[in-house]
């Protein structure tokens, strides 16, 4: 996607993702933790993995919506189909680069959270 291996460019792309990914992850996490039955024996790791996967999917929808609508309104100078394809490419690249760390972190965070909640009861 990027022709440069310049760390500043990669850092800028990651920084621009934060305002989309963090609120999306919060909303997805709340939905997953509310809908998944807590009696499941591996509730924490499963909820963490589903939350992580859901964050990728929801982030794709949010990024696609923002870029496609801005293109349709003529704010970006791109065609809406190109904006949608670009948003898919960006999220696919993010997934390809980070899945190996986000899935284990999601599973471990879910486990730690359920242990903390059970410990406080």
Coordinates of C-alpha atoms in Angstrom, one line a residue:
X1 CA 0.0 0.0 0.0
X2 CA 2.8 2.4 0.9
X3 CA 5.8 2.8 -1.4
X4 CA 8.0 3.9 1.5
X5 CA 9.4 2.0 4.5
X6 CA 9.8 5.3 6.3
X7 CA 8.9 4.8 10.0
X8 CA 7.3 8.2 10.2
X9 CA 4.8 7.3 7.5
X10 CA 3.9 4.0 9.2
X11 CA 3.6 5.8 12.6
X12 CA 1.3 8.4 11.1
X13 CA -1.0 5.7 9.6
X14 CA -1.1 3.9 13.0
X15 CA -1.8 7.2 14.8
X16 CA -4.7 8.0 12.4
X17 CA -6.3 4.6 13.2
X18 CA -6.5 5.3 16.9
X19 CA -9.6 7.5 16.8
X20 CA -11.5 4.8 14.8
X21 CA -10.2 1.6 16.3
X22 CA -10.4 2.5 20.0
X23 CA -14.1 3.6 20.1
X24 CA -15.0 0.7 17.8
X25 CA -13.2 -1.8 20.0
X26 CA -15.0 -0.4 23.1
X27 CA -18.4 -0.7 21.5
X28 CA -17.7 -4.2 20.1
X29 CA -16.3 -5.3 23.5
X30 CA -19.5 -4.2 25.3
X31 CA -21.7 -6.0 22.8
X32 CA -19.7 -9.2 23.0
X33 CA -19.5 -9.2 26.8
X34 CA -23.3 -8.6 27.0
X35 CA -24.4 -11.1 24.4
X36 CA -22.1 -14.1 25.2
X37 CA -23.4 -16.3 28.0
X38 CA -21.0 -16.0 30.9
X39 CA -21.6 -19.6 31.9
X40 CA -19.4 -20.7 29.0
X41 CA -16.3 -22.5 30.5
X42 CA -13.9 -20.5 28.4
X43 CA -15.9 -17.2 28.5
X44 CA -12.9 -14.8 28.9
X45 CA -10.7 -16.1 26.1
X46 CA -13.6 -16.6 23.7
X47 CA -15.1 -13.2 24.5
X48 CA -11.6 -11.6 24.0
X49 CA -11.1 -13.4 20.6
X50 CA -14.6 -12.5 19.4
X51 CA -14.1 -8.9 20.5
X52 CA -10.8 -8.7 18.6
X53 CA -12.3 -10.2 15.5
X54 CA -15.4 -8.0 15.8
X55 CA -13.1 -4.9 16.1
X56 CA -11.5 -5.7 12.8
X57 CA -14.9 -6.2 11.1
X58 CA -16.5 -3.1 12.7
X59 CA -13.4 -1.0 11.9
X60 CA -13.7 -2.0 8.3
X61 CA -17.3 -0.9 8.3
X62 CA -16.5 2.4 10.0
X63 CA -13.5 3.2 7.8
X64 CA -15.4 2.2 4.6
X65 CA -18.4 4.4 5.7
X66 CA -16.2 7.4 6.4
X67 CA -14.1 7.2 3.2
X68 CA -17.0 6.3 0.9
X69 CA -19.3 9.0 2.2
X70 CA -16.6 11.6 2.0
X71 CA -15.9 10.5 -1.6
X72 CA -19.6 10.5 -2.5
X73 CA -19.9 14.1 -1.1
X74 CA -16.9 15.2 -3.1
X75 CA -14.8 15.9 -0.1
X76 CA -11.9 13.7 -1.0
X77 CA -11.7 13.9 -4.8
X78 CA -11.9 10.1 -5.0
X79 CA -14.6 7.9 -6.5
X80 CA -16.8 6.1 -4.0
X81 CA -15.9 2.7 -5.3
X82 CA -12.2 3.5 -5.1
X83 CA -12.6 4.8 -1.5
X84 CA -14.4 1.6 -0.5
X85 CA -11.7 -0.6 -2.1
X86 CA -9.0 1.5 -0.4
X87 CA -10.7 1.1 3.0
X88 CA -10.8 -2.6 2.5
X89 CA -7.1 -2.6 1.6
X90 CA -6.2 -0.6 4.7
X91 CA -8.1 -2.8 7.1
X92 CA -6.8 -6.0 5.3
X93 CA -3.2 -4.7 5.7
X94 CA -3.8 -3.9 9.3
X95 CA -5.2 -7.4 9.9
X96 CA -2.3 -9.0 8.0
X97 CA 0.3 -7.1 10.0
X98 CA -1.2 -7.4 13.5
X99 CA -3.5 -10.5 13.8
X100 CA -0.7 -12.5 15.3
X101 CA -0.4 -10.2 18.3
X102 CA -4.0 -9.0 18.7
X103 CA -5.7 -12.4 18.9
X104 CA -3.5 -13.6 21.8
X105 CA -3.7 -10.3 23.5
X106 CA -7.5 -10.4 23.2
X107 CA -7.7 -13.9 24.6
X108 CA -5.3 -13.1 27.5
X109 CA -7.2 -9.8 28.3
X110 CA -10.5 -11.7 28.4
X111 CA -9.0 -14.2 30.8
X112 CA -7.5 -11.6 33.1
X113 CA -10.8 -9.6 33.1
X114 CA -12.9 -12.6 34.0
X115 CA -10.5 -13.6 36.7
X116 CA -10.6 -10.1 38.1
X117 CA -14.4 -10.0 38.1
X118 CA -14.7 -13.4 39.7
X119 CA -12.1 -12.4 42.3
X120 CA -14.0 -9.3 43.3
X121 CA -17.3 -11.1 43.7

